[in-house]
């Protein structure tokens, strides 16, 4: 079998963990498998590098940020190759340049465009365990890019797709995908399977166990994807086309604390205002999530919306620069908010799901600031300090801890 195995930061955090992973890799290699390994930076390396950059220039260019952040992954792959070689087995580490992982030029959030399999196949043919940097890409101009926080998952799935691997295993610090973040909801239950669509929603709504783009790619190329623990031997969660085992009304609860709310108060109530505001943000590559527009009063109205917290300051800046165009009375913002969402394919055909969710929040006396719904998810915006209580209450209300 050809298997792509990805290990996250916690799984390679120190020498002992690296040796533990090396042993597991060798075990699988000895079973006759061809192995491609994708690694993240060790532990908090990426965060530490960001801090280092901020000490020098808090407004550093995105190109240089990527040049810096991509080094974390390069350390991991070299160390892993050394660990495997020490165990007496052949291994080689490669970075994005060495296996031509081409991406677009959106520094900090680049998308993979193509990967050449030549070098990787060559190394596999030499019987090497091939260890590749996650998170890294290169653009056509020959610069290093990174794929966005959590992007090593996407590197792994992209490699599995292009190499036509039999399996892509994502090893992490939990033993699978749960009905909610097990660190927040103690009663969260491990799912044996989840569909690509449901996983994609969960990932997009803040469940960082898988990078959302990795799930998109897995669906597109039908990659056999498993999430499992690097520390235990538990069976993981299979992410696949249709989940037949558990077809539930609500499959999971996701919490996203990395969002902020912006409100433009006292805008003129006339056609084109929303278009102008949101096209300006789009032009500046700022994605907007939940949007709320108030009912007009005396030819005035308010528009509020959420952005990721990383985009808060850039969004405020461009809006302020265009103050004259929009003619608002006040520009407000709040970064102490969180989005709590429920996801489930069964929701589309069932009414009453939203009211059950709102009842759970009412029982806990938690105020809802904004609501957004789609066929398979409902999200509410709450005060950040209420987020964990909200997630637990909703999880309890839908009895997600019980196997249906
Ligand atoms: P890695 O470094 O291995 O990529 P991450 O920290 O990116 O690991 O992702 C794993 C974390 O995702 C877990 O520690 C857990 O707290 C969080 N998480 C959020 N939602 C879920 C969920 N539904 N199921 C499992 N883990 C989740
Ligand atoms: N090291 C990167 C990060 O911390 C990528 C990853 O871990 O997937 O976001
Ligand atoms: Mg991750």
GROMACS .gro file of C-alpha atoms and ligand atoms in nm:
model
  441
    1UNK     CA    1   0.000   0.000   0.000
    2UNK     CA    2   0.103   0.358  -0.057
    3UNK     CA    3   0.012   0.555   0.254
    4UNK     CA    4   0.043   0.928   0.324
    5UNK     CA    5   0.076   0.988   0.698
    6UNK     CA    6   0.056   1.338   0.840
    7UNK     CA    7   0.165   1.425   1.193
    8UNK     CA    8   0.067   1.753   1.358
    9UNK     CA    9   0.272   1.981   1.582
   10UNK     CA   10   0.196   1.810   1.913
   11UNK     CA   11   0.287   1.472   1.764
   12UNK     CA   12   0.642   1.588   1.684
   13UNK     CA   13   0.682   1.839   1.969
   14UNK     CA   14   1.007   1.700   2.111
   15UNK     CA   15   1.277   1.437   2.057
   16UNK     CA   16   1.082   1.167   2.238
   17UNK     CA   17   0.770   1.225   2.028
   18UNK     CA   18   0.973   1.230   1.707
   19UNK     CA   19   1.130   0.896   1.799
   20UNK     CA   20   0.785   0.759   1.883
   21UNK     CA   21   0.656   0.862   1.539
   22UNK     CA   22   0.972   0.726   1.373
   23UNK     CA   23   0.908   0.389   1.536
   24UNK     CA   24   0.551   0.381   1.412
   25UNK     CA   25   0.666   0.471   1.062
   26UNK     CA   26   0.926   0.198   1.059
   27UNK     CA   27   0.666  -0.052   1.178
   28UNK     CA   28   0.442   0.033   0.884
   29UNK     CA   29   0.741   0.031   0.647
   30UNK     CA   30   0.838  -0.317   0.763
   31UNK     CA   31   0.488  -0.436   0.676
   32UNK     CA   32   0.582  -0.359   0.316
   33UNK     CA   33   0.411  -0.024   0.273
   34UNK     CA   34   0.544   0.268   0.074
   35UNK     CA   35   0.529   0.568   0.303
   36UNK     CA   36   0.509   0.940   0.242
   37UNK     CA   37   0.513   1.144   0.562
   38UNK     CA   38   0.394   1.503   0.594
   39UNK     CA   39   0.494   1.698   0.902
   40UNK     CA   40   0.394   2.020   1.080
   41UNK     CA   41   0.632   2.240   1.273
   42UNK     CA   42   0.714   2.117   1.625
   43UNK     CA   43   0.477   2.220   1.906
   44UNK     CA   44   0.428   2.596   1.921
   45UNK     CA   45   0.703   2.673   1.670
   46UNK     CA   46   0.478   2.855   1.424
   47UNK     CA   47   0.330   3.076   1.698
   48UNK     CA   48   0.678   3.146   1.835
   49UNK     CA   49   0.801   3.249   1.491
   50UNK     CA   50   0.506   3.488   1.457
   51UNK     CA   51   0.598   3.640   1.795
   52UNK     CA   52   0.958   3.679   1.684
   53UNK     CA   53   0.849   3.861   1.371
   54UNK     CA   54   0.622   4.090   1.571
   55UNK     CA   55   0.908   4.189   1.799
   56UNK     CA   56   1.086   4.326   1.495
   57UNK     CA   57   0.807   4.446   1.267
   58UNK     CA   58   0.440   4.402   1.353
   59UNK     CA   59   0.354   4.495   0.996
   60UNK     CA   60   0.600   4.262   0.825
   61UNK     CA   61   0.548   4.185   0.458
   62UNK     CA   62   0.357   3.868   0.391
   63UNK     CA   63   0.635   3.735   0.172
   64UNK     CA   64   0.888   3.757   0.453
   65UNK     CA   65   0.638   3.609   0.701
   66UNK     CA   66   0.607   3.302   0.479
   67UNK     CA   67   0.982   3.282   0.438
   68UNK     CA   68   1.003   3.270   0.818
   69UNK     CA   69   0.704   3.049   0.903
   70UNK     CA   70   0.795   2.783   0.649
   71UNK     CA   71   1.118   2.712   0.837
   72UNK     CA   72   0.934   2.533   1.120
   73UNK     CA   73   0.826   2.249   0.893
   74UNK     CA   74   1.173   2.218   0.747
   75UNK     CA   75   1.318   2.153   1.092
   76UNK     CA   76   1.065   1.877   1.159
   77UNK     CA   77   1.127   1.684   0.838
   78UNK     CA   78   1.505   1.687   0.877
   79UNK     CA   79   1.478   1.573   1.240
   80UNK     CA   80   1.238   1.294   1.146
   81UNK     CA   81   1.469   1.168   0.870
   82UNK     CA   82   1.753   1.162   1.125
   83UNK     CA   83   1.536   0.967   1.371
   84UNK     CA   84   1.443   0.704   1.111
   85UNK     CA   85   1.802   0.673   0.993
   86UNK     CA   86   1.908   0.620   1.353
   87UNK     CA   87   1.668   0.326   1.371
   88UNK     CA   88   1.854   0.183   1.073
   89UNK     CA   89   1.602   0.254   0.797
   90UNK     CA   90   1.631   0.470   0.484
   91UNK     CA   91   1.461   0.808   0.485
   92UNK     CA   92   1.490   1.135   0.301
   93UNK     CA   93   1.337   1.475   0.380
   94UNK     CA   94   1.214   1.711   0.108
   95UNK     CA   95   1.077   2.064   0.110
   96UNK     CA   96   0.826   2.225  -0.126
   97UNK     CA   97   1.099   2.334  -0.369
   98UNK     CA   98   1.238   1.984  -0.393
   99UNK     CA   99   0.906   1.829  -0.486
  100UNK     CA  100   0.764   2.124  -0.678
  101UNK     CA  101   0.459   2.195  -0.463
  102UNK     CA  102   0.337   2.493  -0.666
  103UNK     CA  103   0.078   2.727  -0.519
  104UNK     CA  104  -0.074   3.060  -0.611
  105UNK     CA  105   0.082   3.375  -0.468
  106UNK     CA  106  -0.155   3.450  -0.181
  107UNK     CA  107   0.110   3.460   0.090
  108UNK     CA  108  -0.016   3.330   0.422
  109UNK     CA  109  -0.312   3.153   0.265
  110UNK     CA  110  -0.188   3.005  -0.059
  111UNK     CA  111  -0.368   2.735  -0.255
  112UNK     CA  112  -0.186   2.438  -0.404
  113UNK     CA  113  -0.196   2.441  -0.785
  114UNK     CA  114   0.019   2.143  -0.879
  115UNK     CA  115   0.268   1.896  -0.740
  116UNK     CA  116   0.524   1.704  -0.941
  117UNK     CA  117   0.548   1.341  -0.839
  118UNK     CA  118   0.879   1.274  -1.011
  119UNK     CA  119   1.116   1.328  -0.721
  120UNK     CA  120   0.885   1.163  -0.470
  121UNK     CA  121   0.841   0.852  -0.686
  122UNK     CA  122   1.214   0.837  -0.743
  123UNK     CA  123   1.279   0.838  -0.368
  124UNK     CA  124   1.006   0.580  -0.304
  125UNK     CA  125   1.160   0.359  -0.572
  126UNK     CA  126   1.488   0.378  -0.380
  127UNK     CA  127   1.287   0.237  -0.087
  128UNK     CA  128   1.311   0.556   0.114
  129UNK     CA  129   1.052   0.672   0.363
  130UNK     CA  130   0.985   1.013   0.209
  131UNK     CA  131   0.926   1.298   0.454
  132UNK     CA  132   0.777   1.619   0.314
  133UNK     CA  133   0.722   1.962   0.468
  134UNK     CA  134   0.356   2.042   0.527
  135UNK     CA  135   0.221   2.398   0.504
  136UNK     CA  136   0.480   2.504   0.240
  137UNK     CA  137   0.437   2.591  -0.122
  138UNK     CA  138   0.628   2.783  -0.386
  139UNK     CA  139   0.486   3.026  -0.636
  140UNK     CA  140   0.576   3.075  -1.001
  141UNK     CA  141   0.806   3.360  -0.905
  142UNK     CA  142   1.016   3.117  -0.700
  143UNK     CA  143   0.906   3.244  -0.359
  144UNK     CA  144   0.803   3.039  -0.057
  145UNK     CA  145   0.435   3.051   0.036
  146UNK     CA  146   0.237   2.900   0.324
  147UNK     CA  147  -0.106   2.744   0.304
  148UNK     CA  148  -0.277   2.907   0.604
  149UNK     CA  149  -0.282   2.799   0.969
  150UNK     CA  150  -0.344   2.427   0.994
  151UNK     CA  151  -0.247   2.388   0.628
  152UNK     CA  152  -0.030   2.079   0.668
  153UNK     CA  153  -0.347   1.869   0.654
  154UNK     CA  154  -0.404   2.011   0.307
  155UNK     CA  155  -0.047   1.930   0.199
  156UNK     CA  156  -0.106   1.570   0.306
  157UNK     CA  157  -0.439   1.528   0.129
  158UNK     CA  158  -0.308   1.697  -0.187
  159UNK     CA  159  -0.011   1.459  -0.190
  160UNK     CA  160  -0.239   1.160  -0.131
  161UNK     CA  161  -0.455   1.272  -0.424
  162UNK     CA  162  -0.172   1.332  -0.668
  163UNK     CA  163   0.012   1.013  -0.571
  164UNK     CA  164  -0.309   0.815  -0.587
  165UNK     CA  165  -0.235   0.685  -0.238
  166UNK     CA  166  -0.439   0.401  -0.096
  167UNK     CA  167  -0.485   0.587   0.232
  168UNK     CA  168  -0.425   0.926   0.393
  169UNK     CA  169  -0.391   0.916   0.771
  170UNK     CA  170  -0.399   1.239   0.972
  171UNK     CA  171  -0.236   1.170   1.308
  172UNK     CA  172  -0.313   1.426   1.575
  173UNK     CA  173  -0.347   1.477   1.951
  174UNK     CA  174  -0.705   1.345   1.969
  175UNK     CA  175  -0.809   1.000   1.853
  176UNK     CA  176  -1.060   1.108   1.591
  177UNK     CA  177  -1.333   1.351   1.500
  178UNK     CA  178  -1.573   1.410   1.788
  179UNK     CA  179  -1.925   1.549   1.806
  180UNK     CA  180  -1.759   1.865   1.939
  181UNK     CA  181  -1.412   1.978   2.046
  182UNK     CA  182  -1.337   1.730   2.327
  183UNK     CA  183  -1.135   2.000   2.504
  184UNK     CA  184  -1.447   2.216   2.532
  185UNK     CA  185  -1.728   1.964   2.558
  186UNK     CA  186  -1.631   1.688   2.800
  187UNK     CA  187  -1.921   1.469   2.688
  188UNK     CA  188  -1.819   1.487   2.322
  189UNK     CA  189  -1.835   1.147   2.154
  190UNK     CA  190  -1.599   1.006   1.895
  191UNK     CA  191  -1.756   0.941   1.555
  192UNK     CA  192  -1.659   0.625   1.372
  193UNK     CA  193  -1.740   0.794   1.040
  194UNK     CA  194  -1.833   1.135   0.910
  195UNK     CA  195  -1.922   1.246   0.557
  196UNK     CA  196  -1.698   1.485   0.363
  197UNK     CA  197  -1.977   1.743   0.358
  198UNK     CA  198  -2.037   1.738   0.731
  199UNK     CA  199  -1.665   1.742   0.805
  200UNK     CA  200  -1.622   2.032   0.565
  201UNK     CA  201  -1.887   2.232   0.749
  202UNK     CA  202  -1.739   2.149   1.090
  203UNK     CA  203  -1.390   2.242   0.972
  204UNK     CA  204  -1.509   2.566   0.810
  205UNK     CA  205  -1.697   2.657   1.126
  206UNK     CA  206  -1.394   2.633   1.351
  207UNK     CA  207  -1.332   2.265   1.432
  208UNK     CA  208  -0.962   2.281   1.358
  209UNK     CA  209  -0.906   1.907   1.373
  210UNK     CA  210  -0.886   1.921   0.991
  211UNK     CA  211  -0.798   2.221   0.772
  212UNK     CA  212  -1.111   2.294   0.571
  213UNK     CA  213  -0.932   2.292   0.237
  214UNK     CA  214  -0.798   1.944   0.309
  215UNK     CA  215  -1.156   1.818   0.334
  216UNK     CA  216  -1.251   1.997   0.011
  217UNK     CA  217  -0.964   1.823  -0.169
  218UNK     CA  218  -1.040   1.486  -0.010
  219UNK     CA  219  -1.397   1.511  -0.139
  220UNK     CA  220  -1.294   1.627  -0.483
  221UNK     CA  221  -1.041   1.347  -0.533
  222UNK     CA  222  -1.219   1.088  -0.322
  223UNK     CA  223  -0.921   1.043  -0.090
  224UNK     CA  224  -0.949   0.768   0.171
  225UNK     CA  225  -0.908   0.985   0.479
  226UNK     CA  226  -0.870   0.881   0.844
  227UNK     CA  227  -0.815   1.099   1.152
  228UNK     CA  228  -0.642   0.919   1.438
  229UNK     CA  229  -0.411   0.959   1.735
  230UNK     CA  230  -0.032   0.958   1.717
  231UNK     CA  231  -0.015   0.865   2.085
  232UNK     CA  232  -0.259   0.573   2.108
  233UNK     CA  233  -0.356   0.285   1.883
  234UNK     CA  234  -0.727   0.366   1.885
  235UNK     CA  235  -0.912   0.334   1.559
  236UNK     CA  236  -0.977   0.677   1.421
  237UNK     CA  237  -1.260   0.841   1.233
  238UNK     CA  238  -1.313   0.769   0.865
  239UNK     CA  239  -1.403   1.070   0.654
  240UNK     CA  240  -1.586   0.953   0.344
  241UNK     CA  241  -1.851   1.024   0.084
  242UNK     CA  242  -2.166   0.918   0.264
  243UNK     CA  243  -2.181   0.825   0.627
  244UNK     CA  244  -2.423   0.535   0.657
  245UNK     CA  245  -2.353   0.430   1.013
  246UNK     CA  246  -2.469   0.748   1.177
  247UNK     CA  247  -2.720   0.951   0.985
  248UNK     CA  248  -2.798   1.205   1.248
  249UNK     CA  249  -3.006   1.517   1.257
  250UNK     CA  250  -2.721   1.707   1.417
  251UNK     CA  251  -2.375   1.565   1.385
  252UNK     CA  252  -2.160   1.813   1.567
  253UNK     CA  253  -2.112   2.142   1.744
  254UNK     CA  254  -1.829   2.375   1.641
  255UNK     CA  255  -1.688   2.674   1.824
  256UNK     CA  256  -1.492   2.953   1.656
  257UNK     CA  257  -1.339   3.213   1.885
  258UNK     CA  258  -1.124   3.373   1.618
  259UNK     CA  259  -1.393   3.603   1.488
  260UNK     CA  260  -1.491   3.966   1.545
  261UNK     CA  261  -1.797   4.174   1.476
  262UNK     CA  262  -1.798   4.508   1.296
  263UNK     CA  263  -2.102   4.738   1.287
  264UNK     CA  264  -2.164   5.041   1.069
  265UNK     CA  265  -2.431   5.239   1.250
  266UNK     CA  266  -2.651   5.508   1.094
  267UNK     CA  267  -2.591   5.440   0.725
  268UNK     CA  268  -2.817   5.604   0.467
  269UNK     CA  269  -3.108   5.371   0.386
  270UNK     CA  270  -3.070   5.364   0.009
  271UNK     CA  271  -2.986   5.112  -0.267
  272UNK     CA  272  -2.623   5.019  -0.320
  273UNK     CA  273  -2.494   5.068   0.034
  274UNK     CA  274  -2.444   4.698   0.111
  275UNK     CA  275  -2.294   4.646  -0.233
  276UNK     CA  276  -2.044   4.927  -0.176
  277UNK     CA  277  -1.939   4.812   0.169
  278UNK     CA  278  -1.894   4.446   0.081
  279UNK     CA  279  -1.734   4.500  -0.258
  280UNK     CA  280  -1.477   4.723  -0.089
  281UNK     CA  281  -1.400   4.446   0.161
  282UNK     CA  282  -1.387   4.184  -0.113
  283UNK     CA  283  -1.144   4.397  -0.311
  284UNK     CA  284  -0.922   4.399  -0.006
  285UNK     CA  285  -0.944   4.017   0.020
  286UNK     CA  286  -1.138   4.034   0.347
  287UNK     CA  287  -1.399   3.760   0.376
  288UNK     CA  288  -1.716   3.839   0.558
  289UNK     CA  289  -1.920   3.577   0.734
  290UNK     CA  290  -2.253   3.647   0.911
  291UNK     CA  291  -2.425   3.965   0.792
  292UNK     CA  292  -2.711   4.144   0.962
  293UNK     CA  293  -2.893   4.453   0.837
  294UNK     CA  294  -3.137   4.634   1.060
  295UNK     CA  295  -3.480   4.755   0.955
  296UNK     CA  296  -3.449   5.112   0.831
  297UNK     CA  297  -3.562   5.398   1.058
  298UNK     CA  298  -3.594   5.759   0.942
  299UNK     CA  299  -3.390   5.679   0.629
  300UNK     CA  300  -3.107   5.532   0.836
  301UNK     CA  301  -3.001   5.170   0.884
  302UNK     CA  302  -2.722   4.966   1.042
  303UNK     CA  303  -2.516   4.686   0.891
  304UNK     CA  304  -2.314   4.449   1.105
  305UNK     CA  305  -2.104   4.155   1.001
  306UNK     CA  306  -1.831   3.923   1.124
  307UNK     CA  307  -1.476   3.875   0.997
  308UNK     CA  308  -1.192   3.658   1.122
  309UNK     CA  309  -1.006   3.839   1.398
  310UNK     CA  310  -0.692   3.849   1.184
  311UNK     CA  311  -0.892   4.062   0.936
  312UNK     CA  312  -1.039   4.298   1.199
  313UNK     CA  313  -0.782   4.577   1.181
  314UNK     CA  314  -0.741   4.569   0.802
  315UNK     CA  315  -1.123   4.582   0.768
  316UNK     CA  316  -1.159   4.876   1.006
  317UNK     CA  317  -0.879   5.057   0.825
  318UNK     CA  318  -1.033   5.032   0.478
  319UNK     CA  319  -1.376   5.130   0.609
  320UNK     CA  320  -1.239   5.434   0.792
  321UNK     CA  321  -1.049   5.538   0.481
  322UNK     CA  322  -1.383   5.538   0.296
  323UNK     CA  323  -1.582   5.710   0.571
  324UNK     CA  324  -1.695   5.988   0.338
  325UNK     CA  325  -1.831   5.745   0.085
  326UNK     CA  326  -2.042   5.552   0.333
  327UNK     CA  327  -2.138   5.838   0.557
  328UNK     CA  328  -2.202   5.627   0.867
  329UNK     CA  329  -2.250   5.778   1.211
  330UNK     CA  330  -2.049   5.525   1.408
  331UNK     CA  331  -1.811   5.240   1.338
  332UNK     CA  332  -1.816   4.982   1.618
  333UNK     CA  333  -1.627   4.660   1.666
  334UNK     CA  334  -1.611   4.375   1.914
  335UNK     CA  335  -1.350   4.100   1.922
  336UNK     CA  336  -1.492   3.931   2.232
  337UNK     CA  337  -1.746   3.729   2.038
  338UNK     CA  338  -1.757   3.367   1.927
  339UNK     CA  339  -1.954   3.167   1.677
  340UNK     CA  340  -2.119   2.846   1.792
  341UNK     CA  341  -2.261   2.626   1.516
  342UNK     CA  342  -2.442   2.299   1.471
  343UNK     CA  343  -2.392   2.084   1.164
  344UNK     CA  344  -2.591   1.791   1.030
  345UNK     CA  345  -2.704   1.662   0.693
  346UNK     CA  346  -3.036   1.555   0.841
  347UNK     CA  347  -3.122   1.915   0.922
  348UNK     CA  348  -3.231   1.999   0.570
  349UNK     CA  349  -3.541   1.784   0.595
  350UNK     CA  350  -3.631   1.850   0.957
  351UNK     CA  351  -3.794   2.155   1.103
  352UNK     CA  352  -3.753   2.254   1.463
  353UNK     CA  353  -3.378   2.213   1.481
  354UNK     CA  354  -3.318   2.587   1.510
  355UNK     CA  355  -3.574   2.630   1.784
  356UNK     CA  356  -3.420   2.343   1.983
  357UNK     CA  357  -3.081   2.510   1.954
  358UNK     CA  358  -3.221   2.847   2.064
  359UNK     CA  359  -3.404   2.682   2.354
  360UNK     CA  360  -3.075   2.534   2.478
  361UNK     CA  361  -2.930   2.886   2.482
  362UNK     CA  362  -3.239   3.034   2.646
  363UNK     CA  363  -3.221   2.770   2.922
  364UNK     CA  364  -2.867   2.889   2.992
  365UNK     CA  365  -2.966   3.255   2.968
  366UNK     CA  366  -2.723   3.312   2.682
  367UNK     CA  367  -2.800   3.602   2.452
  368UNK     CA  368  -2.781   3.552   2.075
  369UNK     CA  369  -2.625   3.844   1.888
  370UNK     CA  370  -2.659   3.716   1.531
  371UNK     CA  371  -2.795   3.409   1.354
  372UNK     CA  372  -2.712   3.252   1.022
  373UNK     CA  373  -2.847   2.933   0.867
  374UNK     CA  374  -2.792   2.710   0.565
  375UNK     CA  375  -2.923   2.369   0.461
  376UNK     CA  376  -2.690   2.178   0.688
  377UNK     CA  377  -2.583   2.425   0.958
  378UNK     CA  378  -2.704   2.689   1.199
  379UNK     CA  379  -2.464   2.940   1.354
  380UNK     CA  380  -2.515   3.189   1.634
  381UNK     CA  381  -2.288   3.465   1.751
  382UNK     CA  382  -2.253   3.494   2.128
  383UNK     CA  383  -2.024   3.670   2.375
  384UNK     CA  384  -1.692   3.488   2.385
  385UNK     CA  385  -1.721   3.408   2.754
  386UNK     CA  386  -2.052   3.227   2.688
  387UNK     CA  387  -1.917   3.017   2.402
  388UNK     CA  388  -1.810   2.707   2.591
  389UNK     CA  389  -2.125   2.703   2.803
  390UNK     CA  390  -2.329   2.741   2.486
  391UNK     CA  391  -2.151   2.452   2.312
  392UNK     CA  392  -2.205   2.225   2.612
  393UNK     CA  393  -2.572   2.320   2.647
  394UNK     CA  394  -2.643   2.260   2.277
  395UNK     CA  395  -2.451   1.932   2.281
  396UNK     CA  396  -2.660   1.821   2.579
  397UNK     CA  397  -2.990   1.935   2.430
  398UNK     CA  398  -2.940   1.732   2.112
  399UNK     CA  399  -2.805   1.441   2.322
  400UNK     CA  400  -2.503   1.412   2.101
  401UNK     CA  401  -2.329   1.201   2.362
  402UNK     CA  402  -2.574   0.918   2.295
  403UNK     CA  403  -2.546   0.685   1.998
  404UNK     CA  404  -2.875   0.713   1.810
  405LIG     P1  405  -0.247   1.914   1.481
  405LIG     O1  406  -0.138   1.993   1.543
  405LIG     O2  407  -0.227   1.767   1.495
  405LIG     O3  408  -0.277   1.955   1.341
  405LIG     P2  409  -0.476   2.067   1.574
  405LIG     O4  410  -0.455   2.137   1.703
  405LIG     O5  411  -0.467   2.144   1.449
  405LIG     O6  412  -0.376   1.941   1.571
  405LIG     O7  413  -0.618   1.992   1.574
  405LIG     C1  414  -0.650   1.903   1.678
  405LIG     C2  415  -0.738   1.973   1.778
  405LIG     O8  416  -0.865   2.002   1.719
  405LIG     C3  417  -0.777   1.890   1.898
  405LIG     O9  418  -0.679   1.898   1.999
  405LIG     C4  419  -0.911   1.948   1.942
  405LIG    O10  420  -0.898   2.034   2.053
  405LIG     C5  421  -0.957   2.030   1.822
  405LIG     N1  422  -1.092   2.000   1.778
  405LIG     C6  423  -1.187   2.094   1.749
  405LIG     N2  424  -1.303   2.038   1.715
  405LIG     C7  425  -1.282   1.903   1.718
  405LIG     C8  426  -1.366   1.790   1.691
  405LIG     N3  427  -1.494   1.804   1.650
  405LIG     N4  428  -1.314   1.667   1.705
  405LIG     C9  429  -1.185   1.651   1.743
  405LIG     N5  430  -1.101   1.754   1.771
  405LIG    C10  431  -1.148   1.879   1.759
  406LIG     N1  432   0.262   2.478   1.139
  406LIG     C1  433   0.144   2.535   1.076
  406LIG     C2  434   0.051   2.593   1.181
  406LIG     O1  435   0.081   2.590   1.298
  406LIG     C3  436   0.073   2.438   0.987
  406LIG     C4  437   0.010   2.319   1.056
  406LIG     O2  438   0.042   2.288   1.171
  406LIG     O3  439  -0.073   2.254   0.992
  406LIG     O4  440  -0.052   2.645   1.147
  407LIG    MG1  441  -0.390   2.111   1.257
   0.00000   0.00000   0.00000
